[in-house]
Coordinates of C-alpha atoms in Angstrom, one line a residue:
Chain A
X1 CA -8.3 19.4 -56.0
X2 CA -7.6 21.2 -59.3
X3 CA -8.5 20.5 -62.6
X4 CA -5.4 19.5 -63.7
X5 CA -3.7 16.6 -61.7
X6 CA -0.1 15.1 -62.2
X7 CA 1.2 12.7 -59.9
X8 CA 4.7 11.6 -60.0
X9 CA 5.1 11.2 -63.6
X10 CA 7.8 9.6 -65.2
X11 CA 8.3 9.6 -69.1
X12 CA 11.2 7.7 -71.3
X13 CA 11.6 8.1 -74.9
X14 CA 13.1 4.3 -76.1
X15 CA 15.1 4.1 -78.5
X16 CA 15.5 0.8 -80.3
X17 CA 18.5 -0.1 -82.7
X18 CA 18.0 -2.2 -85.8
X19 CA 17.4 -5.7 -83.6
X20 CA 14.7 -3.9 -81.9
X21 CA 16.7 -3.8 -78.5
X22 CA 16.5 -1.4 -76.4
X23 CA 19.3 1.1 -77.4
X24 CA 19.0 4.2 -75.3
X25 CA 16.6 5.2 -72.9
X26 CA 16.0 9.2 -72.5
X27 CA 14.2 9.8 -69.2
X28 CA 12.5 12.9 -70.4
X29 CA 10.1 13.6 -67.0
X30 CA 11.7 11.9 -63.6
X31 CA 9.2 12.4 -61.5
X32 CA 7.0 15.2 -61.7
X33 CA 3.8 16.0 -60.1
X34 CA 1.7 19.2 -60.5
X35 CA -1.7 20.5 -59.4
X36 CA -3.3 22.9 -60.8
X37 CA -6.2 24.8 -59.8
X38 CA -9.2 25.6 -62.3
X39 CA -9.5 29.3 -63.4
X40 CA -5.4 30.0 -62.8
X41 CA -3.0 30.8 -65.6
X42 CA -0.1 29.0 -65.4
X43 CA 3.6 29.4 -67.4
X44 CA 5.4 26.3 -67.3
X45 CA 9.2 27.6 -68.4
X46 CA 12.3 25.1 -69.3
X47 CA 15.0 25.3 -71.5
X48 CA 15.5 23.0 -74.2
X49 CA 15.5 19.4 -73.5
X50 CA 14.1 20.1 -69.9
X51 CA 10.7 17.8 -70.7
X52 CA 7.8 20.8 -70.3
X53 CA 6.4 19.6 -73.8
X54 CA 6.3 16.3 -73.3
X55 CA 4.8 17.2 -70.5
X56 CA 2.3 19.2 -72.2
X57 CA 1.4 15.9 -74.4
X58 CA 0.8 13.9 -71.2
X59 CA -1.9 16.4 -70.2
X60 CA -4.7 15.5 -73.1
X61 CA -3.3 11.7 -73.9
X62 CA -1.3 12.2 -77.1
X63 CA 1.1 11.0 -74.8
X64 CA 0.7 8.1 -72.0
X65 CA 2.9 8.4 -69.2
X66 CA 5.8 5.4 -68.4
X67 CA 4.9 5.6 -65.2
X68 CA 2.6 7.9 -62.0
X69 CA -0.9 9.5 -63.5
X70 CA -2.8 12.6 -64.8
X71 CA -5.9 13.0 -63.8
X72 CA -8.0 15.4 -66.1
X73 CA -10.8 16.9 -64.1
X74 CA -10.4 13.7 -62.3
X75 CA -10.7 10.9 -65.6
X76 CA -7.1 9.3 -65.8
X77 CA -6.0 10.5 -69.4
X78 CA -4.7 6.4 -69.7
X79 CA -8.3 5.2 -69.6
X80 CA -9.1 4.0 -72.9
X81 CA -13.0 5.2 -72.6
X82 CA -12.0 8.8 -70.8
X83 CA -10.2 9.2 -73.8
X84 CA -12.5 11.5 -75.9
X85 CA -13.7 13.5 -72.9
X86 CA -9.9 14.0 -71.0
X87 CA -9.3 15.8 -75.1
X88 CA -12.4 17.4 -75.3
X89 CA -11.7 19.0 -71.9
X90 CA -8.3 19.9 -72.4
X91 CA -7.8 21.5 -75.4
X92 CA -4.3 21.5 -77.1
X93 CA -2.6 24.2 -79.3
X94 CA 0.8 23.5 -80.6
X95 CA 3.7 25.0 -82.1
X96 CA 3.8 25.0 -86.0
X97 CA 0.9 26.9 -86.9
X98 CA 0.7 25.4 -90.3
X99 CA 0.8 21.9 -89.5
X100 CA -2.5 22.4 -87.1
X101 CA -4.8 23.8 -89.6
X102 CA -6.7 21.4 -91.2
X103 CA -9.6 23.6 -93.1
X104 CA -9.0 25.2 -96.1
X105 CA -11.3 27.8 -94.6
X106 CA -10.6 29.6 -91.1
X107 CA -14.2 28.8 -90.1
X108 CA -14.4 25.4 -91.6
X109 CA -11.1 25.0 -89.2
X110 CA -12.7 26.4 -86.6
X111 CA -15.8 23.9 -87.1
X112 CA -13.1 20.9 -87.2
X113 CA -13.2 20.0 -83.4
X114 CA -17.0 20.2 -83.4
X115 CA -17.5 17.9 -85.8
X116 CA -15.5 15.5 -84.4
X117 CA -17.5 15.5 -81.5
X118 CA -20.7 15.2 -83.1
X119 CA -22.3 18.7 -82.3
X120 CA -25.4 18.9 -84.2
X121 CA -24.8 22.0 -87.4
X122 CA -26.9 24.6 -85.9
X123 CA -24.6 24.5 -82.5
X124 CA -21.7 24.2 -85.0
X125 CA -22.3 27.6 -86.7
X126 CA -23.1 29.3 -82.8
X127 CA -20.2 27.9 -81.5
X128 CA -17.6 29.0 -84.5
X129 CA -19.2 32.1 -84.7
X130 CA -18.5 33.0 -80.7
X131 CA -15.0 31.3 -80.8
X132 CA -14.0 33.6 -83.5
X133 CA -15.1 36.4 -81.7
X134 CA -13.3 35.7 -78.5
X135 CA -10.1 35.4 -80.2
X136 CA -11.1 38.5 -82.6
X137 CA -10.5 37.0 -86.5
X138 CA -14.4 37.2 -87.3
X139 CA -13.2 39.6 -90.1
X140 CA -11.1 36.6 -91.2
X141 CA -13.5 33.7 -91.3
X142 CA -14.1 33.3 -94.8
X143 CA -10.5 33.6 -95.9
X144 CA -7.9 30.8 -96.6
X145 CA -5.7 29.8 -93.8
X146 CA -2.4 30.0 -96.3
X147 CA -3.0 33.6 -96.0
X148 CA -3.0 34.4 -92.4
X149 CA 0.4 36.3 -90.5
X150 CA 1.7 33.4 -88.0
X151 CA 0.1 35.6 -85.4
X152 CA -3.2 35.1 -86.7
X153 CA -3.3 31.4 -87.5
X154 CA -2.4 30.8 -84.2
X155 CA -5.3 32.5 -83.0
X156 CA -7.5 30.8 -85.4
X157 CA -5.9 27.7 -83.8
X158 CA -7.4 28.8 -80.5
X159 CA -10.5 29.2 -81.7
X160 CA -10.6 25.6 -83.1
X161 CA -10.0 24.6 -79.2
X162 CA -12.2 26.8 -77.9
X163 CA -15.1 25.7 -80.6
X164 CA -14.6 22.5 -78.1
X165 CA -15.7 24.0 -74.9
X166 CA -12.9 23.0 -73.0
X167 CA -12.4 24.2 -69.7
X168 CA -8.3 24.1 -70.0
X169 CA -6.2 25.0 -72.7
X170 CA -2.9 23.8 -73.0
X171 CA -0.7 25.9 -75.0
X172 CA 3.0 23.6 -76.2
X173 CA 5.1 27.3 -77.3
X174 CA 2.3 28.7 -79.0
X175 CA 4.9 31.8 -79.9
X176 CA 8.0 30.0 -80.5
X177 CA 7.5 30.3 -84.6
X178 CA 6.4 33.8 -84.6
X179 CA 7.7 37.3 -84.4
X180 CA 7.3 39.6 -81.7
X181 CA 4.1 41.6 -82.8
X182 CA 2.2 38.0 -83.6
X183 CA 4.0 36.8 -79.9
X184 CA 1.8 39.9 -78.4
X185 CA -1.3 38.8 -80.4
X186 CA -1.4 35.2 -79.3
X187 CA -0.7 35.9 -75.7
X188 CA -2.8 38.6 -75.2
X189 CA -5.6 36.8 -76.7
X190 CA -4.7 33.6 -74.2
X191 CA -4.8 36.1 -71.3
X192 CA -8.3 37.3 -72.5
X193 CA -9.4 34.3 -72.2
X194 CA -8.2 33.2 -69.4
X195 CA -10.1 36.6 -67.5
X196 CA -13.2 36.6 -69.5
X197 CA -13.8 33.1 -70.1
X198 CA -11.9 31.7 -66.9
X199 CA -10.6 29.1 -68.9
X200 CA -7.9 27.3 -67.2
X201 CA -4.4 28.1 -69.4
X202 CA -1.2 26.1 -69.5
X203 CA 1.6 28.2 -71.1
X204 CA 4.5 26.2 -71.9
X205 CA 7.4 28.4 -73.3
X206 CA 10.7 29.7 -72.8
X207 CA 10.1 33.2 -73.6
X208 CA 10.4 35.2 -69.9
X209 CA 8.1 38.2 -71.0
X210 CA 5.0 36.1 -71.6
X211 CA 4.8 34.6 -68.1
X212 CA 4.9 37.9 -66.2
X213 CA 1.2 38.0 -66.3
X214 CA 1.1 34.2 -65.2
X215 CA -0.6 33.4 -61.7
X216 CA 2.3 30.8 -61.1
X217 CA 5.1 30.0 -62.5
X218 CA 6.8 26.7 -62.7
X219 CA 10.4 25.8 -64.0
X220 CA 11.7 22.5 -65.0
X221 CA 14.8 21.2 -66.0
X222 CA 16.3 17.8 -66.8
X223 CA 13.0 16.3 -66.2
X224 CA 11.8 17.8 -62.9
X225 CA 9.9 20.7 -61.0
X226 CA 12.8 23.2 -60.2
X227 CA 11.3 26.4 -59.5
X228 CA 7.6 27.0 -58.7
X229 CA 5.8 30.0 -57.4
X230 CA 4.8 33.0 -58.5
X231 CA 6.3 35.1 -61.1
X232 CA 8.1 37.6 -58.6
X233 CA 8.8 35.2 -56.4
X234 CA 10.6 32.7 -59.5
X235 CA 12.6 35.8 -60.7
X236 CA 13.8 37.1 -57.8
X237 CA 15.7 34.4 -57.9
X238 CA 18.4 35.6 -60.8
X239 CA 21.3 33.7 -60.4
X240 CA 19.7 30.5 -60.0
X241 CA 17.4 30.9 -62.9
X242 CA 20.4 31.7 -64.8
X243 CA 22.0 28.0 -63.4
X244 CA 18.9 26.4 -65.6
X245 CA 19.8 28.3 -68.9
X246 CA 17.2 30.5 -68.6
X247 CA 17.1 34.7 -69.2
X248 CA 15.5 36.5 -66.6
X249 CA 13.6 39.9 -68.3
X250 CA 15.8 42.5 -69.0
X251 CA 13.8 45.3 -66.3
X252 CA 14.4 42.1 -63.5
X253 CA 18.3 41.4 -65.0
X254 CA 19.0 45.3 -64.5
X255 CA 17.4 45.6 -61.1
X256 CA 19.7 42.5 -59.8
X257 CA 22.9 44.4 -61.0
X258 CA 21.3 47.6 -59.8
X259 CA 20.7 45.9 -56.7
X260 CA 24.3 43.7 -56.1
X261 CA 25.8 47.0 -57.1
X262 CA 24.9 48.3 -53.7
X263 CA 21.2 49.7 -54.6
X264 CA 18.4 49.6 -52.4
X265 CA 16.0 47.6 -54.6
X266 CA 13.5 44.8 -53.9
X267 CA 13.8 41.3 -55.4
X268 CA 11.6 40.2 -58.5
X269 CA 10.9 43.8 -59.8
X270 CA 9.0 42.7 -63.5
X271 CA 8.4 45.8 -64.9
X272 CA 9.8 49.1 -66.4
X273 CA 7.1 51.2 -64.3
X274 CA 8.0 49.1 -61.1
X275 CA 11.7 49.8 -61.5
X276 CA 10.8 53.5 -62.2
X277 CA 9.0 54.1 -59.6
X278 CA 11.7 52.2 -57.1
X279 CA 14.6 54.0 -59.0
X280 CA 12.9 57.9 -58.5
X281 CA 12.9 58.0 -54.9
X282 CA 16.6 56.7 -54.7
X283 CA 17.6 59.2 -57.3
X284 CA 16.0 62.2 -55.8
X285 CA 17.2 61.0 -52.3
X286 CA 21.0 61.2 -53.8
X287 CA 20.9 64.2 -55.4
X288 CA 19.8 66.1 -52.3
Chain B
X1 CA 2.8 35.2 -105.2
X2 CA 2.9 31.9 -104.5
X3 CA 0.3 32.1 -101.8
X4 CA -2.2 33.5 -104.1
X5 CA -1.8 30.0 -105.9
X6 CA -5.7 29.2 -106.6
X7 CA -6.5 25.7 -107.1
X8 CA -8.1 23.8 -109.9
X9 CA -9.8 26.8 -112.0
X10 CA -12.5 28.0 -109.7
X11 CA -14.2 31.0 -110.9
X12 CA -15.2 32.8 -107.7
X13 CA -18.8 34.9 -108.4
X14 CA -22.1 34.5 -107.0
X15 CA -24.1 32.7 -109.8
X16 CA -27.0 30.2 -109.0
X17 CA -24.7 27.4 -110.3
X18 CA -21.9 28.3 -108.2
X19 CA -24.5 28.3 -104.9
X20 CA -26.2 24.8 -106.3
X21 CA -25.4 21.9 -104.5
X22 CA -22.0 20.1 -105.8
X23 CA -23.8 16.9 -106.3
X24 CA -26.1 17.9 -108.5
X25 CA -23.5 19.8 -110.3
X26 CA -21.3 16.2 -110.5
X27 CA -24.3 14.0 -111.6
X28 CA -25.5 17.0 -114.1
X29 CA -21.6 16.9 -116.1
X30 CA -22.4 13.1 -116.1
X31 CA -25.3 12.7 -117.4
X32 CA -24.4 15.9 -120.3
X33 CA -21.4 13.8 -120.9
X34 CA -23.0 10.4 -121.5
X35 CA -25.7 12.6 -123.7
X36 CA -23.2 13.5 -125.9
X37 CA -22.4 10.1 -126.7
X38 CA -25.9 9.1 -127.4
X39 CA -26.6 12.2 -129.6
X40 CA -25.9 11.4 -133.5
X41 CA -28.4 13.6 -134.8
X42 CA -28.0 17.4 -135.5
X43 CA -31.4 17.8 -133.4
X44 CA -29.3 16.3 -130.5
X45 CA -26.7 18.7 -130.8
X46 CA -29.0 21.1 -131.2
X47 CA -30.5 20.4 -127.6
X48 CA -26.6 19.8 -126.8
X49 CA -25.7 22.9 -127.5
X50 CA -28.6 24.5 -125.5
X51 CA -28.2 22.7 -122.4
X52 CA -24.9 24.0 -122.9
X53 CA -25.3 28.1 -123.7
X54 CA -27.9 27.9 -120.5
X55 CA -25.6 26.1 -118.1
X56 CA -22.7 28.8 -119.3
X57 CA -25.2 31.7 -118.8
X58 CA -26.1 30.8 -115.7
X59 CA -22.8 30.5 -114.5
X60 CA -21.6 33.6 -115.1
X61 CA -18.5 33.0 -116.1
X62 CA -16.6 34.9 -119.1
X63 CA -16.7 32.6 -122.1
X64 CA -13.1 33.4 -122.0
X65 CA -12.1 31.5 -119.3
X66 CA -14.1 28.5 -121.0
X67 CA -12.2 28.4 -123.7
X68 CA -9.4 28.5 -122.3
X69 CA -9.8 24.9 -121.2
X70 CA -10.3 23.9 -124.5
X71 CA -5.9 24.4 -125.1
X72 CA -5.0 21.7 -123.7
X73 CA -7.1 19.6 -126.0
X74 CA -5.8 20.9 -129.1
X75 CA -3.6 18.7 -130.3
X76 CA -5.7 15.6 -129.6
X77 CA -8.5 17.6 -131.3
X78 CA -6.6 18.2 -134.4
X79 CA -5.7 14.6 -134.3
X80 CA -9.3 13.1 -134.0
X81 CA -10.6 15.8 -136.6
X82 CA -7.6 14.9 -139.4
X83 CA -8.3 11.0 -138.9
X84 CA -11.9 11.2 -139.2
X85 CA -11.4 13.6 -142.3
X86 CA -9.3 11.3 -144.6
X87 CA -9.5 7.9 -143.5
X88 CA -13.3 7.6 -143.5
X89 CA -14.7 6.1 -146.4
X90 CA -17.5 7.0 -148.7
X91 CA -18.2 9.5 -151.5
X92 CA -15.1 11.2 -152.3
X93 CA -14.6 15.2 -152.3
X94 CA -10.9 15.4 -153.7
X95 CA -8.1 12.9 -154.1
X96 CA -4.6 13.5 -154.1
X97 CA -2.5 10.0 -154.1
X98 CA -3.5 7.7 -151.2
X99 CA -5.2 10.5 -149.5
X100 CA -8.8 11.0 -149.9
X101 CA -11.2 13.3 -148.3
X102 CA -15.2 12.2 -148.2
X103 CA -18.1 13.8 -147.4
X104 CA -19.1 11.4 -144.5
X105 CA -15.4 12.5 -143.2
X106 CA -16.6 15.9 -142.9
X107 CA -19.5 14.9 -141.2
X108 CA -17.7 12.3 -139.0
X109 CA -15.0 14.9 -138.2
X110 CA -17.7 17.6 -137.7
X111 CA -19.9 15.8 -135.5
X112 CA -16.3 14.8 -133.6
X113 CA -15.1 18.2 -132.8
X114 CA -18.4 19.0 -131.6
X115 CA -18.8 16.3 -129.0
X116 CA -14.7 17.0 -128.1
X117 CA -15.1 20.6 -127.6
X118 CA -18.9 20.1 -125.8
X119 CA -17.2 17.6 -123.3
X120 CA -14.5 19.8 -122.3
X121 CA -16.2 22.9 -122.0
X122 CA -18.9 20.9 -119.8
X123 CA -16.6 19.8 -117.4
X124 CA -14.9 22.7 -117.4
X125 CA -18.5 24.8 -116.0
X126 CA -18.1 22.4 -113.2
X127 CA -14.6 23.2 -112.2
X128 CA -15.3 26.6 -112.7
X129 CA -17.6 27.0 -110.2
X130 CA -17.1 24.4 -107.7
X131 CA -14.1 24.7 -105.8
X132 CA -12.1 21.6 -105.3
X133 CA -13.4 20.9 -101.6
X134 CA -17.0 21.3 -102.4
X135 CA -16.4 18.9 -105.0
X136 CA -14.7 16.6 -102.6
X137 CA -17.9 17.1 -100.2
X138 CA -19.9 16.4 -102.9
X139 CA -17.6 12.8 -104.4
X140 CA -18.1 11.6 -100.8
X141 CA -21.7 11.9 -100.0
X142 CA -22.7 10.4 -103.5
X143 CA -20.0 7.6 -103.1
X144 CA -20.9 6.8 -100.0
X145 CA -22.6 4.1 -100.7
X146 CA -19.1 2.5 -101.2
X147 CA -18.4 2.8 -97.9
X148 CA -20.7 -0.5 -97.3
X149 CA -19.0 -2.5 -99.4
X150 CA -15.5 -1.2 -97.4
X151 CA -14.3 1.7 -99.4
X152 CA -13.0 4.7 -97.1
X153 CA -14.4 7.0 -98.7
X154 CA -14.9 9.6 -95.5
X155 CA -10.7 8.9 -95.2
X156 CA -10.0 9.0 -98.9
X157 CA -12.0 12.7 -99.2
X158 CA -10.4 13.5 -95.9
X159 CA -6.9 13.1 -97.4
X160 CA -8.1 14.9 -100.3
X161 CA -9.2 17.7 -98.8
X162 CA -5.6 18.1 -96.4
X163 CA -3.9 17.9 -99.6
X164 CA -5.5 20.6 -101.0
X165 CA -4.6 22.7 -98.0
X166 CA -1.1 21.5 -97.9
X167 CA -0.3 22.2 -101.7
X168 CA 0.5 25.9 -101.4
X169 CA 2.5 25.0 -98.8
X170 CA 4.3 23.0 -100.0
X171 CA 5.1 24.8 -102.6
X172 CA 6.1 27.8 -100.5
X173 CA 8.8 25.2 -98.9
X174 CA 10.1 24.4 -101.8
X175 CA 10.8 27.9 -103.3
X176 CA 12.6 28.4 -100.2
X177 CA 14.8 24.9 -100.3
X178 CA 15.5 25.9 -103.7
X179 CA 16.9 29.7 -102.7
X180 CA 19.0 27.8 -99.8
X181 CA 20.3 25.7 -102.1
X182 CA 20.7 28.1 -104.9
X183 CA 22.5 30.6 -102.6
X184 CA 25.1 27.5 -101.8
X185 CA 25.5 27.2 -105.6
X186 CA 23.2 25.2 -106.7
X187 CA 21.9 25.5 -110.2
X188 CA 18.5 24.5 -111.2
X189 CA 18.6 26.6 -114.8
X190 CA 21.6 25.6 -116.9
X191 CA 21.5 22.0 -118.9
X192 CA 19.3 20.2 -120.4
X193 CA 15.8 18.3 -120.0
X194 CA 17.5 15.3 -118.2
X195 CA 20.5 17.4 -116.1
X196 CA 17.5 19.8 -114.5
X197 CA 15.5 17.1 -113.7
X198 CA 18.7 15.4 -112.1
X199 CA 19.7 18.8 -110.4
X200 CA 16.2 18.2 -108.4
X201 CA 16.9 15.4 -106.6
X202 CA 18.6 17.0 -104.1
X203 CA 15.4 19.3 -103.7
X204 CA 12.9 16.3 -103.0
X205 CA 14.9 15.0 -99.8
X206 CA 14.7 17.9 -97.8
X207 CA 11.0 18.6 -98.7
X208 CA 10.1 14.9 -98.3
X209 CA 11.6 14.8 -94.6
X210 CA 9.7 17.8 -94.3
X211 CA 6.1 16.7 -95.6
X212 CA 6.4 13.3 -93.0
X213 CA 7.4 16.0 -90.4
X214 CA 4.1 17.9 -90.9
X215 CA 1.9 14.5 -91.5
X216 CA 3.3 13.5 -87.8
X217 CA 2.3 17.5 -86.3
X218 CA -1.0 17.1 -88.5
X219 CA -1.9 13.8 -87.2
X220 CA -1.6 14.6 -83.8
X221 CA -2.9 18.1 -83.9
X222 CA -6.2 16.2 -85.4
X223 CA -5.9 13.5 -82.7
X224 CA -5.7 16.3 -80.1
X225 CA -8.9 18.0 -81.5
X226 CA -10.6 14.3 -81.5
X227 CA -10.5 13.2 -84.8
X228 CA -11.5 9.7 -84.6
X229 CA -12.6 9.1 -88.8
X230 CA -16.0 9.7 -89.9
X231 CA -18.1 7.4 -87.2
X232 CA -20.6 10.3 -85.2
X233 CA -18.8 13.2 -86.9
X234 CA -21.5 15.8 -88.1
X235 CA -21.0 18.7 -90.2
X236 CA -20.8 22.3 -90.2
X237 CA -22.0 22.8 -93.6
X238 CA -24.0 19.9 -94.6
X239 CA -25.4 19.2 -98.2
X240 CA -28.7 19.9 -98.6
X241 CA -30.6 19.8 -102.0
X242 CA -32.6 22.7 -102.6
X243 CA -35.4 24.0 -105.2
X244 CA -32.5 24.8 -107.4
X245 CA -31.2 21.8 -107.0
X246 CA -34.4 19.7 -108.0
X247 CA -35.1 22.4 -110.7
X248 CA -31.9 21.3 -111.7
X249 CA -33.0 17.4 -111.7
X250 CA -36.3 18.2 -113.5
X251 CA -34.2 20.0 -116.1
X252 CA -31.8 17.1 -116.8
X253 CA -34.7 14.8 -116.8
X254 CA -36.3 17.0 -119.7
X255 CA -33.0 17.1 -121.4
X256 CA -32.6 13.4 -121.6
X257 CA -36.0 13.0 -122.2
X258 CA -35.0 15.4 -125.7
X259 CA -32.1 13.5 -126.1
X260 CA -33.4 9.4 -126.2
X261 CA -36.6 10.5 -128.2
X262 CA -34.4 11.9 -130.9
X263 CA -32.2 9.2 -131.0
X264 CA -35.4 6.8 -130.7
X265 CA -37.6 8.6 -133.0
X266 CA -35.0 10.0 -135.8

């Protein structure tokens, strides 16, 4: 049983009018149900619309599902007295780095979570002090938040989780704000700690590079589990991923048309050096 | 630029006041303020202006930057001074028509200015070299006591403190409201007082949607990190009175001490 545990979960946003009827009812999640295993690193992927981040605010309570259950290292996240330890296990970093920061220090920020949890100051200090480390902004701790690239204040955001102790982190488009170079920052530091600390990650995003790396892949769209396997398996499939609004890499886009233009290549190639070293041999082969 | 925005008018060196705990700091501007109101003796503002020259030394800030504070009480000094000056009676100096000038004016206007200028360069050392969320640290551990009575005081300095962070912010977003706008024609420069002020309106709904926007993300990114108010929270850097900080005490003490027996005794 993994650490994370969804069963059939259904989620509607209500919408009342001005008599406080019921006016619309968005079914955001139609049934979904997940498992997933301690240690992995997982991408969840979905276009706009398709549910993954309310999905991701099921996973830690923010959020209580309409309907089916998640079971946090088996505490339901709708018990009332799990509450506290479902959040302190599953860490949550979100989209607006701005509006996540509450010190007006980095590692006063960093300390937040902590102190919520009533970790006595000594433990405070050694726990800030590794967290920044792990996501490399030591050099940063005594400087105002306001001042920070996207990239970085993400990171520092991660480091407020991780001052936590979690054992999963679940990440709601960490990388949708920020430009490429901070994009690389924050994922590469999630995939660090993912190997190193063998925290479990959830990825939510739509950006195709960033899951490549992922253990398993999962797709949803209009509510529901589409696609899920691992990454080459997922993007072999081209044409379908395309069918759920979603772009495949470029290096896997060119293979395909490589491939349906009568080339002898594999599904799922993810990389440049993969396709180079597929592409060589064919070359060489046709000019001889 | 505008994220170099510094808050309030801290003065950031290492000086022993700046390290000193910011309670001691609060209840020392207190007690130099109500001292000043006691003193009516030129032995008090003797001692006054002691306490004052060593707290100023020791925070190792340029004198400069402390009288700079005194600007924006110009006007009211002036007014106080010229009051005190001519419509005090006693023994006159001059007399031109109605308007008469007496000695105990000079003194009362004298005496005045001194307590004016004393007042605001005192509190001024303490903004100077606490910055606003070490004084906000330091307002809710002495007022806690409130908190039995039912004052939030943990959510009041909580709010305090998030507003801090959001200022600059908020600020940012509203430069950049203003250049969308501007680029669309708006015009924030031309007109008078009352047609600039009017040509804002249009900047506060934007920024306003935005601010809830961030309160929502805020709340729940606090809620995710278990936030839960300030029942069983500890803190990362808690206060804790050191030797300076009872030196600090003993030196007050002294000081008052100074201050009643002149008043008592002269």
């Amino acid at each position: 049983m993994g650490i994370i545990r969804a069963v059939n979960l259904i989620f509607d946003y209500i919408r009342h009018d001005d008599e406080q009827d019921k006016d619309e009812i968005n079914h955001a999640l139609r049934g979904v149900s997940l498992d997933i295993e301690e240690g992995s690193f997982v991408a969840i992927l979905g276009h706009n619309g398709s549910g993954k981040s309310t999905f991701a605010k099921l996973m830690n309570g923010i959020l209580l599902p309409t309907d089916g259950t998640v079971y946090i290292s088996n505490m339901k996240t709708s018990d009332e007295e799990h509450l506290w330890e479902v959040r302190k296990t599953a860490g949550m970093v979100f989209q607006n780095p701005d509006n996540q920061i509450i010190g007006n220090v980095v590692e006063e920020d960093v300390g937040f979570g902590p102190e919520n949890i009533g970790v006595p100051t000594e433990e405070i200090w050694e726990r800030v002090d590794k967290s920044l480390e792990a996501v490399g902004m030591t050099a940063y701790r005594l400087q105002s938040p306001n001042k920070l690239s996207g990239g970085q204040k993400q990171r520092v955001a991660i480091a407020g989780v991780m001052a936590m102790k979690p054992r999963c982190i679940v990440l709601d488009e960490p990388t949708a704000m920020l430009d490429p170079n901070g994009r690389r920052e924050v994922i590469k530091t999630v995939q660090e700690l993912n190997k190193q600390e063998g925290i479990t990650v959830l990825l939510i995003t739509h950006y195709m590079e960033e899951v490549i790396e992922a253990d398993r892949v999962v797709v949803m769209d209009d509510g529901q589990i589409v696609m899920d396997g691992t990454p080459k398996e997922v993007f072999s499939r081209v044409s379908e991923l395309k069918e759920y609004r979603l772009d495949v890499p470029q290096v896997t886009e060119l293979a395909d048309e490589l491939k349906a233009a009568g080339m002898d290549l594999p599904d799922g190639i993810l990389t440049i050096d993969e396709l180079v070293d597929r592409l060589v041999p064919i070359l060489k082969e046709e000019r001889a | 630029m505008l994220r170099d925005i510094t808050l309030g008018q801290y003065y950031p060196v290492d000086s022993v006041l700046h390290r000193m705990d910011p309670r001691t700091k609060l209840f020392g501007t207190m007690a130099y303020i109500v001292s000043l109101f006691i003193a009516d003796h030129l032995l008090a503002y003797v001692a006054a202006t002691i306490f004052l020259v060593i707290a100023i030394r020791m925070s190792k800030v340029p004198v400069k930057f402390m009288v700079r504070g005194l600007k924006s009480v110009v006007v009211l000094l002036l007014i106080s001074v010229s009051f005190n000056l001519f419509l005090t009676p006693g023994t006159p100096i001059f007399k031109i028509g109605f308007i008469q000038m007496t000695w105990e004016g000079v003194e009362f206007a004298a005496f005045m200015a001194i307590r004016l200028i004393y007042l605001v360069l005192g509190s001024t050392i303490l903004t100077l070299t606490t910055t606003p969320n070490q004084l906000t640290d330091g307002l809710e551990k002495s007022l806690g006591f409130l908190g039995k009575v039912g004052v939030p005081v943990h959510e009041v300095s909580m709010m305090m403190s998030i507003a801090l962070r959001f200022i600059p912010i908020l600020i940012e977003e509203t430069d950049k409201i203003m250049k969308a706008q501007m680029a669309r024609g708006a015009d924030f420069e031309s007109g008078n007082l009352i047609q600039k002020a009017k040509a804002m309106v249009p900047l506060l709904v934007p920024l306003f949607i935005s601010a809830f926007r961030r309160a929502t993300d805020l709340a729940m990114a606090m809620e995710a990190r278990c936030y839960r108010g300030g029942d069983g929270r500890t803190k990362m850097k808690p206060l804790r009175y050191e030797a300076r900080d009872r030196m600090a005490y003993a030196f007050y003490l002294g000081y008052f001490v100074v201050i009643i027996a002149i008043k008592v005794l002269l």
